Coordinates of C-alpha atoms in Angstrom, one line a residue:
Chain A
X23 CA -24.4 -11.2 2.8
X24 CA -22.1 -13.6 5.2
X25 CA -19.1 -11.3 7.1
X26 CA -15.8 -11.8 5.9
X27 CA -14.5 -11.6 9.5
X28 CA -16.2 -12.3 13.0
X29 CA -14.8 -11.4 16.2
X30 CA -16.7 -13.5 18.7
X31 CA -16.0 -12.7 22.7
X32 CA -12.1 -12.3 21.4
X33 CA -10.3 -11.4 24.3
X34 CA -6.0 -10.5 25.0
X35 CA -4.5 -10.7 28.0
X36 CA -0.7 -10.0 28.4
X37 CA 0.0 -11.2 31.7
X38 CA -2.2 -9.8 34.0
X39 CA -3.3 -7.0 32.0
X40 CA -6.6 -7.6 29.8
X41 CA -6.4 -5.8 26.8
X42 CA -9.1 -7.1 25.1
X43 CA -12.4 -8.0 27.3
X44 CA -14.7 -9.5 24.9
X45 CA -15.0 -8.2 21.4
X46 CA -17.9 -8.9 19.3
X47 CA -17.5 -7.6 15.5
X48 CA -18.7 -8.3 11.9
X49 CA -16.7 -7.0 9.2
X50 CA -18.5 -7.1 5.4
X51 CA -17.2 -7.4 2.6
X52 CA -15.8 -4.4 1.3
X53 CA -17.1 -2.7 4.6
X54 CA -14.7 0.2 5.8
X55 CA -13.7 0.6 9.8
X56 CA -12.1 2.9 11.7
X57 CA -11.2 2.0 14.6
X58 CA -10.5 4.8 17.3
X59 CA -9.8 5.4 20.9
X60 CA -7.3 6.3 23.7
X61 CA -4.1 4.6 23.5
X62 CA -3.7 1.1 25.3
X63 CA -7.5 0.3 25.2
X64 CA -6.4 -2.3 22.6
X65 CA -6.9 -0.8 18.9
X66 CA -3.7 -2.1 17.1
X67 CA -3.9 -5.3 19.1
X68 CA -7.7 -6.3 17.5
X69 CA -6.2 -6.6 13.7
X70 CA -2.6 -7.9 14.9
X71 CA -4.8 -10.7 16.3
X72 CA -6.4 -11.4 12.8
X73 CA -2.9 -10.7 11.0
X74 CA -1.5 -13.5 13.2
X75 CA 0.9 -11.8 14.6
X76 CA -0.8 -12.3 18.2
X77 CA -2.9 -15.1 20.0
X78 CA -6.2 -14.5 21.6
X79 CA -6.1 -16.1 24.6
X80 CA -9.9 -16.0 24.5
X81 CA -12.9 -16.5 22.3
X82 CA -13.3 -17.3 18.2
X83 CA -12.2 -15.3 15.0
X84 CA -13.4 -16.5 11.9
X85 CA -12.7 -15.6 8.7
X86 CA -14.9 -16.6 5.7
X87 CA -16.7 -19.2 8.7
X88 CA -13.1 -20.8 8.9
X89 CA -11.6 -20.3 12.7
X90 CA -8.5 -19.1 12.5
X91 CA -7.1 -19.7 15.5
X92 CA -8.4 -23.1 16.4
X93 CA -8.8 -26.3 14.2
X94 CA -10.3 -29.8 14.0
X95 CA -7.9 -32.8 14.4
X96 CA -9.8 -35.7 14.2
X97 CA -12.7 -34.3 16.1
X98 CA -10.7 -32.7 18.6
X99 CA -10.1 -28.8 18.5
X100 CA -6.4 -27.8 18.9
X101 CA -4.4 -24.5 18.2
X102 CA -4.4 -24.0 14.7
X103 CA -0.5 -24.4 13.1
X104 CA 1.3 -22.3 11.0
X105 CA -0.3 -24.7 8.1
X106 CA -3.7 -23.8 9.1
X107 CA -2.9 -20.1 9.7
X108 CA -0.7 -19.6 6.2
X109 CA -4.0 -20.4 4.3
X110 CA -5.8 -17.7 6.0
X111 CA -3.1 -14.9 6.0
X112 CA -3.3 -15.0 2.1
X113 CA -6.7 -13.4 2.1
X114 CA -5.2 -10.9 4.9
X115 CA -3.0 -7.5 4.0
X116 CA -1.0 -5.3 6.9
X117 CA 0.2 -1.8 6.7
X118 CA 2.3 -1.1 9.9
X119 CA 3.3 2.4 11.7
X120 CA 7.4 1.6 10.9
X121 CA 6.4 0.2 7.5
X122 CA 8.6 -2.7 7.9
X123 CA 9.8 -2.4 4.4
X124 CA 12.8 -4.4 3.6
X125 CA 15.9 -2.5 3.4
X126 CA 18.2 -4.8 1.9
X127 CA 15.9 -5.2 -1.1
X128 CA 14.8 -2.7 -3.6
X129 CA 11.1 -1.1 -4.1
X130 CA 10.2 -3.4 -6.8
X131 CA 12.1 -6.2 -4.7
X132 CA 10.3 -5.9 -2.1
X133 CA 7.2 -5.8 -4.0
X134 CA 7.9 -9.0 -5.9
X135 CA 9.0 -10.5 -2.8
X136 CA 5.2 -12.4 -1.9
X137 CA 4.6 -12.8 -5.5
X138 CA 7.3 -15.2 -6.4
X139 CA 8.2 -16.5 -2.7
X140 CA 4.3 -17.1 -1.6
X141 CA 2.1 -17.2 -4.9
X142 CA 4.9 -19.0 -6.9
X143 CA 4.6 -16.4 -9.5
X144 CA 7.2 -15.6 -12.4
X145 CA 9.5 -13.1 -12.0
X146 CA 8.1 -11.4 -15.4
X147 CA 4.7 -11.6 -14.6
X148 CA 5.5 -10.6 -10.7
X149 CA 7.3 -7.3 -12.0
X150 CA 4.6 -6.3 -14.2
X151 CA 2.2 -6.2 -11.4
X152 CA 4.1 -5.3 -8.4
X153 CA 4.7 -1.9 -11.7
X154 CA 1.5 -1.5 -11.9
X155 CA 1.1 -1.5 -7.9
X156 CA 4.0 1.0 -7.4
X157 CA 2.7 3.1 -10.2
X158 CA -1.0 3.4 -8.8
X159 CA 0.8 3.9 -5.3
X160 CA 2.9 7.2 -7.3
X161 CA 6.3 5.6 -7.4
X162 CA 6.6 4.3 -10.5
X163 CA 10.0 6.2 -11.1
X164 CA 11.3 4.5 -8.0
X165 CA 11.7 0.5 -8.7
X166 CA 15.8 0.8 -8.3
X167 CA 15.7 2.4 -4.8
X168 CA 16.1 1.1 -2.1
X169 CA 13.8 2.5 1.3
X170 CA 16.8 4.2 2.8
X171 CA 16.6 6.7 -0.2
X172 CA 12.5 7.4 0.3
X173 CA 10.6 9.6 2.7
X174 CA 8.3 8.2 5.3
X175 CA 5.3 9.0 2.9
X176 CA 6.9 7.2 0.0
X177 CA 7.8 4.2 2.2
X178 CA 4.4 4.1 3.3
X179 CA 3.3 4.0 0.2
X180 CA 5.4 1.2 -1.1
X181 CA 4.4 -0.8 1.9
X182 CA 0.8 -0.1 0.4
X183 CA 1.8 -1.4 -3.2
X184 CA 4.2 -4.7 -1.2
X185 CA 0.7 -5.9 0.5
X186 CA -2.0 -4.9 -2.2
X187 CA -0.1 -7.3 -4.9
X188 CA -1.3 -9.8 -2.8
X189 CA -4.8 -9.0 -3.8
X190 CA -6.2 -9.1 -0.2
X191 CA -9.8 -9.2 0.5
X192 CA -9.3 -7.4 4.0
X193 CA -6.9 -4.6 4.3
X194 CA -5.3 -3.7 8.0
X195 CA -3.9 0.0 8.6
X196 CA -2.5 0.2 11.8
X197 CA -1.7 3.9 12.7
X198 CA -0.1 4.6 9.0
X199 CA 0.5 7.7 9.5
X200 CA 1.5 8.2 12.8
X201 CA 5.4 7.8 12.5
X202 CA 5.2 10.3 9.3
X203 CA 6.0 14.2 9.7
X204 CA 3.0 15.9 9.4
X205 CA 3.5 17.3 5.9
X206 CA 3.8 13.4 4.4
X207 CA 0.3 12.4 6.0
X208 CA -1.6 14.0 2.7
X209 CA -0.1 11.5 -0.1
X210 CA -0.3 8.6 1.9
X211 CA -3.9 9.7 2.7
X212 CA -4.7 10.3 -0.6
X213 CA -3.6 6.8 -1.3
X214 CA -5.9 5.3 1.0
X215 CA -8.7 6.9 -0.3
X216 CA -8.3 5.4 -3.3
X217 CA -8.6 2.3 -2.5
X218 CA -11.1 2.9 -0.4
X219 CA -12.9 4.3 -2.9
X220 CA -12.4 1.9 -6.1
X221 CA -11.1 -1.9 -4.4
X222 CA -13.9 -4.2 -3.1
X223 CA -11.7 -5.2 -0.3
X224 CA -12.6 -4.5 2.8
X225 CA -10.4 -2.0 5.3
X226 CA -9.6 -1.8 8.9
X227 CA -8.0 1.3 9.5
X228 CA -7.1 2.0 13.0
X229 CA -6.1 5.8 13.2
X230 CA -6.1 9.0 14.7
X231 CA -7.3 10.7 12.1
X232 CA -10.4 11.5 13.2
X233 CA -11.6 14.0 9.8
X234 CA -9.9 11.2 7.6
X235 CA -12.3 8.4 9.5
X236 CA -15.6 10.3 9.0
X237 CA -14.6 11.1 5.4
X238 CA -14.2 7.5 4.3
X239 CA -15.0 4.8 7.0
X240 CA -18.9 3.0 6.8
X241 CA -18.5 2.5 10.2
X242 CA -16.4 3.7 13.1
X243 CA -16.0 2.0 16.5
X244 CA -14.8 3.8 19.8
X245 CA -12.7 1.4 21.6
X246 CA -12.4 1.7 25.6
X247 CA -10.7 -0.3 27.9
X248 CA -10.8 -3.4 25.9
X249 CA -14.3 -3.4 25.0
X250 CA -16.2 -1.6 21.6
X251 CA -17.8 1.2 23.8
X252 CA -19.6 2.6 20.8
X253 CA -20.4 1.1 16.7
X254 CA -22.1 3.5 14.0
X255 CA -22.1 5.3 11.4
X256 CA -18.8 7.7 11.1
X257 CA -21.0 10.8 11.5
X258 CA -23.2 9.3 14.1
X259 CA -20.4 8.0 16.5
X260 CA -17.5 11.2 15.7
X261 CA -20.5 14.1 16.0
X262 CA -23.6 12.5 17.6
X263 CA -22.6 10.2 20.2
X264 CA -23.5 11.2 23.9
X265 CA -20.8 8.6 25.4
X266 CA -19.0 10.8 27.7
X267 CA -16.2 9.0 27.9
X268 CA -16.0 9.5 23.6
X269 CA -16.8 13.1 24.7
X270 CA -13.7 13.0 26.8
X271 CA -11.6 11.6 23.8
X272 CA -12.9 13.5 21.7
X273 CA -12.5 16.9 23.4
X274 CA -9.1 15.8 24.8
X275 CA -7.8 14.8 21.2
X276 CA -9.0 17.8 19.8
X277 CA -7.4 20.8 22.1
X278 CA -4.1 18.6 21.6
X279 CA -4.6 18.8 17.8
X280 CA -2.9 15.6 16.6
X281 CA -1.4 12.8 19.2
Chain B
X10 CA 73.8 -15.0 19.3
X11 CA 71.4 -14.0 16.6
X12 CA 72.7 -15.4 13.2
X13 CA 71.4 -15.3 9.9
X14 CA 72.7 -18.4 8.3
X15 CA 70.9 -20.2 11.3
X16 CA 67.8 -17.9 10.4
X17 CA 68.2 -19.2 6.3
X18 CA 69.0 -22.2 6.9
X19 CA 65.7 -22.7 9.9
X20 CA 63.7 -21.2 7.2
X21 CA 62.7 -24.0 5.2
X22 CA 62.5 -26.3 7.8
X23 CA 59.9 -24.5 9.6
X24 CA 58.3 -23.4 7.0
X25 CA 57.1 -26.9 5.4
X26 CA 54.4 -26.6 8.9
X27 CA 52.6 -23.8 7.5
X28 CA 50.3 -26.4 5.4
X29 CA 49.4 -28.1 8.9
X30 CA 48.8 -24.9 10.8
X31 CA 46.9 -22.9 8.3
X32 CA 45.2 -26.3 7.4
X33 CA 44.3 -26.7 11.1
X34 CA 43.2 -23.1 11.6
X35 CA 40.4 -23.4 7.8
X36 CA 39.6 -26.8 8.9
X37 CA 38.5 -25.6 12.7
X38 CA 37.2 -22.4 11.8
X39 CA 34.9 -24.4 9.2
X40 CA 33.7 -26.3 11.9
X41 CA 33.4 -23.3 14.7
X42 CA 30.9 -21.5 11.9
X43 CA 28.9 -24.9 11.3
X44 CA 28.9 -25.7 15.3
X45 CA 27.9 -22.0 15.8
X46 CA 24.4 -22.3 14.0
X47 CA 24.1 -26.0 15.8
X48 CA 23.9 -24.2 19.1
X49 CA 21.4 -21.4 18.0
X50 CA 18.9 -24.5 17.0
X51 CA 20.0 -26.6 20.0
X52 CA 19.5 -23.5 22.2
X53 CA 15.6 -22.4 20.8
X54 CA 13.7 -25.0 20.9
X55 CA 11.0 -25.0 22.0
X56 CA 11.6 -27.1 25.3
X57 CA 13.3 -25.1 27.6
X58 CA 14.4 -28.0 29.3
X59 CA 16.7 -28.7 26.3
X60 CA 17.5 -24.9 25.5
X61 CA 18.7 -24.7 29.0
X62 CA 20.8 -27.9 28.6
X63 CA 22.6 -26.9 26.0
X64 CA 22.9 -23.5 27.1
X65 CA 24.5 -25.2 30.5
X66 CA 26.6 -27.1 27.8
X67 CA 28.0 -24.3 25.8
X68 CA 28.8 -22.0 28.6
X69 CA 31.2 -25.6 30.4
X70 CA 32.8 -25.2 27.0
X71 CA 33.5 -21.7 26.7
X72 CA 34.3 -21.2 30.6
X73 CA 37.3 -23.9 29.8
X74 CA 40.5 -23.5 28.3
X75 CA 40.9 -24.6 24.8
X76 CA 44.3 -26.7 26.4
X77 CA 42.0 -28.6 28.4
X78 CA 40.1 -29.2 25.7
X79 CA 42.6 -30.2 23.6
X80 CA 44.0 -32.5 26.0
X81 CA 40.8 -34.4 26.5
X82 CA 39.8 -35.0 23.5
X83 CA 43.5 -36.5 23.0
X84 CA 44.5 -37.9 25.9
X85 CA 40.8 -38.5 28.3
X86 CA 38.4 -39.0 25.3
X87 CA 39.5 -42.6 24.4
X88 CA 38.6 -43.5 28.3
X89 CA 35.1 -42.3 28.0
X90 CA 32.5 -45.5 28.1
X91 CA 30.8 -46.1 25.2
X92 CA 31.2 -42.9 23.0
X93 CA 35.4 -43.2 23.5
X94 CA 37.4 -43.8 20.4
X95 CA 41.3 -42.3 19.3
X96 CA 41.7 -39.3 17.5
X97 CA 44.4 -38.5 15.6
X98 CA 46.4 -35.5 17.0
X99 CA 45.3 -32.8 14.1
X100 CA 42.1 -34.1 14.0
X101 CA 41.7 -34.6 18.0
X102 CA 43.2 -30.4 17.6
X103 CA 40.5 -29.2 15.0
X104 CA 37.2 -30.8 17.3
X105 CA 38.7 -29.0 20.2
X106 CA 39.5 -25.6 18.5
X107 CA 36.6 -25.6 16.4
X108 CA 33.6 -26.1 19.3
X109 CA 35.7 -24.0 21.5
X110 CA 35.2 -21.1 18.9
X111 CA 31.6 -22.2 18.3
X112 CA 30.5 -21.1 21.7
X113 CA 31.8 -17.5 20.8
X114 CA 30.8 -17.3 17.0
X115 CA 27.3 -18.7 18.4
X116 CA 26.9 -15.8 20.2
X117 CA 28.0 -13.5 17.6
X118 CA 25.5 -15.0 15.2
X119 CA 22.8 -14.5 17.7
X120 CA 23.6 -10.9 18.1
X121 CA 23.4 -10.4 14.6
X122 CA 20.1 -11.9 14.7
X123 CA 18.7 -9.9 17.2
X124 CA 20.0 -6.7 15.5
X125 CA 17.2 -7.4 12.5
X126 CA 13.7 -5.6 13.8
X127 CA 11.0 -7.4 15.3
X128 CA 9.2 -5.7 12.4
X129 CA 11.0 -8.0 9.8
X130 CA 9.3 -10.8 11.1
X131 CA 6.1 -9.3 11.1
X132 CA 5.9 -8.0 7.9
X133 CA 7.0 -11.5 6.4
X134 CA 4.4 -12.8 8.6
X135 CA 1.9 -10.6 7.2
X136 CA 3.2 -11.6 3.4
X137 CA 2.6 -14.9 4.4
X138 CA 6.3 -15.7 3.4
X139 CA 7.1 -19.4 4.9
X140 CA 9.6 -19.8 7.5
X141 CA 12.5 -20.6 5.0
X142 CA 12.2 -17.7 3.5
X143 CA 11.3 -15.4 6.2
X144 CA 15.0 -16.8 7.4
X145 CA 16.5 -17.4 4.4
X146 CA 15.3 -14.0 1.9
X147 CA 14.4 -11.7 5.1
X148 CA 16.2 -12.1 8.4
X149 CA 20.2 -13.9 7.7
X150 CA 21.0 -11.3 4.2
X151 CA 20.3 -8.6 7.2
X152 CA 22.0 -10.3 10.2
X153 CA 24.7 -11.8 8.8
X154 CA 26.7 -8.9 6.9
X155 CA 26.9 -6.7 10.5
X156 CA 28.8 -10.2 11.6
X157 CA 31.2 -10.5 9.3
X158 CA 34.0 -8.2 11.2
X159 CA 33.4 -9.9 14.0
X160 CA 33.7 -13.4 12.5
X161 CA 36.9 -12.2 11.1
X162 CA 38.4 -11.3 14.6
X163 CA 37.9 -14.6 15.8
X164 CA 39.7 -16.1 12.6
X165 CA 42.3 -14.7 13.6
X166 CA 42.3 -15.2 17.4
X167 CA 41.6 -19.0 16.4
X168 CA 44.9 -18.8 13.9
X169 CA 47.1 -17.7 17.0
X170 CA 45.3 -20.6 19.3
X171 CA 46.4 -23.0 16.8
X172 CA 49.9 -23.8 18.3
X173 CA 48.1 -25.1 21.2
X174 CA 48.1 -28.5 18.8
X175 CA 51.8 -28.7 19.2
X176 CA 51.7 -30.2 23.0
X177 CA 49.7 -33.2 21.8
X178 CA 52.3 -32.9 18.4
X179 CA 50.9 -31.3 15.7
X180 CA 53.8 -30.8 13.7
X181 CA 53.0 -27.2 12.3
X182 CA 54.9 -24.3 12.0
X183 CA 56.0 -24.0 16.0
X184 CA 56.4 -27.5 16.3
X185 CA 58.9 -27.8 13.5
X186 CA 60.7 -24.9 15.2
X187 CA 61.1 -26.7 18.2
X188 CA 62.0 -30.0 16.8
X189 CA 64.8 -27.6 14.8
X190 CA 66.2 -26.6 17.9
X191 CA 66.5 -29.5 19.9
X192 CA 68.4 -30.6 17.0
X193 CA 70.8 -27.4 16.9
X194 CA 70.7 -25.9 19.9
X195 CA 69.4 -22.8 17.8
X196 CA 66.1 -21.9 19.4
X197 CA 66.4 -18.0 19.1
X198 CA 66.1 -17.8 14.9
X199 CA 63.2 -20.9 14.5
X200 CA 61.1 -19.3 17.1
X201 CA 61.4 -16.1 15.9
X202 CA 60.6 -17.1 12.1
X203 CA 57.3 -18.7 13.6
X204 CA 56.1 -15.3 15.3
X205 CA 57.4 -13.4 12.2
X206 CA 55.4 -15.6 10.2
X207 CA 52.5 -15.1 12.4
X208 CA 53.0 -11.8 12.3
X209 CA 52.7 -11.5 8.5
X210 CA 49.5 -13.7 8.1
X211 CA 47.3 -11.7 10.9
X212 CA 48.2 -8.2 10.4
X213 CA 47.0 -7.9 7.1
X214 CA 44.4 -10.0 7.9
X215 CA 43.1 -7.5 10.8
X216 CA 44.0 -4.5 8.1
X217 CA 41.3 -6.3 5.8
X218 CA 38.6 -6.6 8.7
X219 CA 39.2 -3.1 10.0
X220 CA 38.2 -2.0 6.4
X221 CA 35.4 -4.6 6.1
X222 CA 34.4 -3.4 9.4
X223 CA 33.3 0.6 8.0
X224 CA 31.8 -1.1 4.9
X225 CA 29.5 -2.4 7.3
X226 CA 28.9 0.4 9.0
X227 CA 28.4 2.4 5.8
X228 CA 26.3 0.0 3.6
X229 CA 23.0 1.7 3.6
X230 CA 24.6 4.9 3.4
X231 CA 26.6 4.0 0.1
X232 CA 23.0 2.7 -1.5
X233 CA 22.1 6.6 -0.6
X234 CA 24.6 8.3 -3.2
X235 CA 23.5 5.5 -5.7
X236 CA 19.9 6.6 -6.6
X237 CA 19.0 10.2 -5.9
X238 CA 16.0 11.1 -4.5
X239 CA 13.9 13.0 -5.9
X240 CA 10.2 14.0 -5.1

């Protein structure tokens, strides 16, 4: 089976500081990541690269064997444009910390919103699935509201719905639930478990939920200092791995319960 | 000597400017909140040779007195080589007023631009929405309402800047008033109808952004008592 995505030698700089030294990944289709590790070594910055919401300044993604970042004009490569890069981010869904939901539209608004702006779709045919979305998500009593009237939880979990219309076939979490009070984490949780266990799509979830990770990533990576210090099996690389500097993390994240 | 027949009779007469001077005031403001969004695309480009140009540009314009203004576009303007031609006096008036007041309402757009989250922009990035509608659907419906008070307050700072026009003879309300008493010796009563008159036009109009003003402040608040929440 071909990888949906490849990270070849990807690396970020922001000025002078290299947040990304090289980073080789495959991601399968339907394949589940976690991604963890101390904060700054570059975890929210590897999907915001593949949302296009960033630039590598180094190395190759592709997605589906397409580069994303780079294309062919007349047998020249040049920095792909936002032509290049639109086609790509259809087959691409974000979840963000703040949610980013749109607060001057309502919950069904802002699920609509890609259907008919981006997909072209009627506005009947876009409200009976961005229903069905909102109702698998748990808010189907909700499509009037607006964000200002929901919890963090339930705004997480119509920014869930707003990207899964879309049908993506890679999903990006980056620290869902960190902005939530702790009694919210559970339904969004729950949510993603869902998913992860009945869509085909594949997931990145970058998180500090380190029990959540084992319980439903294939595959967790240990990111440190801008390099993938450790790739494995959840189980292998949360309770097995002799990395000290994971064993640091680990213990250090641990004593301090959640960061 | 204040006296009221003066004041009736003066009435009329300086009343017929009001067309001109409220006509002058729509007309430039028109043109301030077109010019306004001019500048924002002149100014982010994505040269910053030109951004800086313009910037250089806007700042000449608002570090200058609308007068000056005025009176170069009437009086210098027609000198210029190649680009020179007449104006009339109104509409010589309404170019000067209305790109003076574009370098402020410029800025006010961009501050309300600024106030939408950079997470706006990603998420309609990450819905793949195209640039039109990320500006269109996402960003202006949430920059532009916070403006709107402060758009209003420099309506009404333009309306009072409009008798400037009547040194290159605009014949609006102050005009009229002055043309009333050099014919009568009766300055006291015209004058005094013009600053009743615009008295009466901005107060309520200040009244009306004051209130528009904690509308603004209250509009995701007032969404709240709409739809209860319930868990």
């Amino acid at each position: 089976m071909e990888p949906v995505v490849q990270y070849k030698e990807v690396q970020k700089s922001f000025g002078d500081t290299h947040v990304l030294k090289g980073i080789n990944l495959d991601i399968m289709p339907s394949e589940k990541i976690a991604i963890i590790g101390p904060s700054g070594s570059g975890k929210t910055t590897i999907i915001r690269l593949l949302m296009t919401l960033a630039e590598p300044t180094g190395g190759d993604i592709l997605v589906d064997g397409k580069n994303l970042w780079k294309m062919e004009v007349n047998g020249k490569t040049k920095t792909a444009n936002e032509k290049h890069l639109g086609a790509v981010r259809d087959d691409i869904g974000m979840v963000f910390q703040h949610f980013n939901l749109f607060p001057h539209k309502t919950i069904l608004e802002n699920c609509t919103l890609p259907l008919t702006s981006v997909q072209k779709m009627d506005k009947t045919e876009a409200e009976a699935l961005a229903k069905q979305m909102l109702d698998r998500v748990g808010l189907g009593d909700k499509f009037e509201a607006y964000p200002a009237n929901l919890s963090g939880g339930q705004k997480q979990r119509v920014a869930m719905a707003r990207a899964l219309v879309m049908k993506p076939k890679i999903m990006l979490f980056d620290e869902v639930t960190s902005a939530l009070d702790p009694e919210l984490v559970g339904e969004v949780l729950e949510v993603i478990r869902d998913l992860a266990a009945h869509e085909d799509m594949a997931m990145v979830l970058v998180t500090h939920e380190m029990e959540f990770a084992l319980e439903i990533a294939d595959r967790v990576l240990f990111l440190d200092e801008g390099v993938i210090a450790e790739s494995g099996p959840a189980d292998d690389v949360i309770n097995k791995s002799e990395n000290p500097r994971l064993q640091e993390f680990l213990k250090r994240f641990r004593s301090n319960g959640q960061s | 000597m204040w006296s009221w027949e003066t004041f009736i009779d003066a009435f009329p007469f300086v009343i017929e400017g009001i067309n001109i001077t409220l006509g002058l005031t729509v007309t430039s403001y028109l043109l301030a909140l077109a010019a306004g969004f001019i500048w924002l695309v002149l100014e982010s480009t994505p040269s910053r040779i030109i951004n800086f140009f313009f910037h250089w540009i806007r700042e000449f314009i608002r570090s200058t007195p609308p007068l000056v203004q005025i009176f170069f576009l009437y009086f210098a303007w027609p000198e210029v080589p190649y680009v020179g031609m007449t104006f009339t006096p109104f509409i010589a008036a309404m170019l000067a007023l209305g790109i003076h007041f574009s370098t402020y309402i410029s800025e006010v757009y961009r501050s309300g631009i600024e106030s939408v989250d950079q997470g706006q922009w990603e998420a309609s990035k990450a819905l793949n929405l195209s640039t039109k509608d990320t500006w269109m659907r996402i960003v202006l419906p949430q920059a532009l309402p916070p403006t709107i008070p402060m758009l209003g307050n420099y309506l009404i700072i333009l309306f009072k800047e409009v008798p400037l026009a009547a040194t290159i003879g605009v014949v609006g309300i102050l005009s009229l008033a002055r043309t009333y008493g050099s014919n009568t010796w009766a300055y006291l009563e015209p004058i005094t109808i013009v600053a009743i008159l615009f008295l009466l036009l901005s107060y309520p109009s200040a009244l009306l952004i004051r209130w528009l003003e904690k509308k603004m402040n209250n509009r995701f608040e007032k969404k709240e008592t709409k739809v209860k929440v319930s868990k």
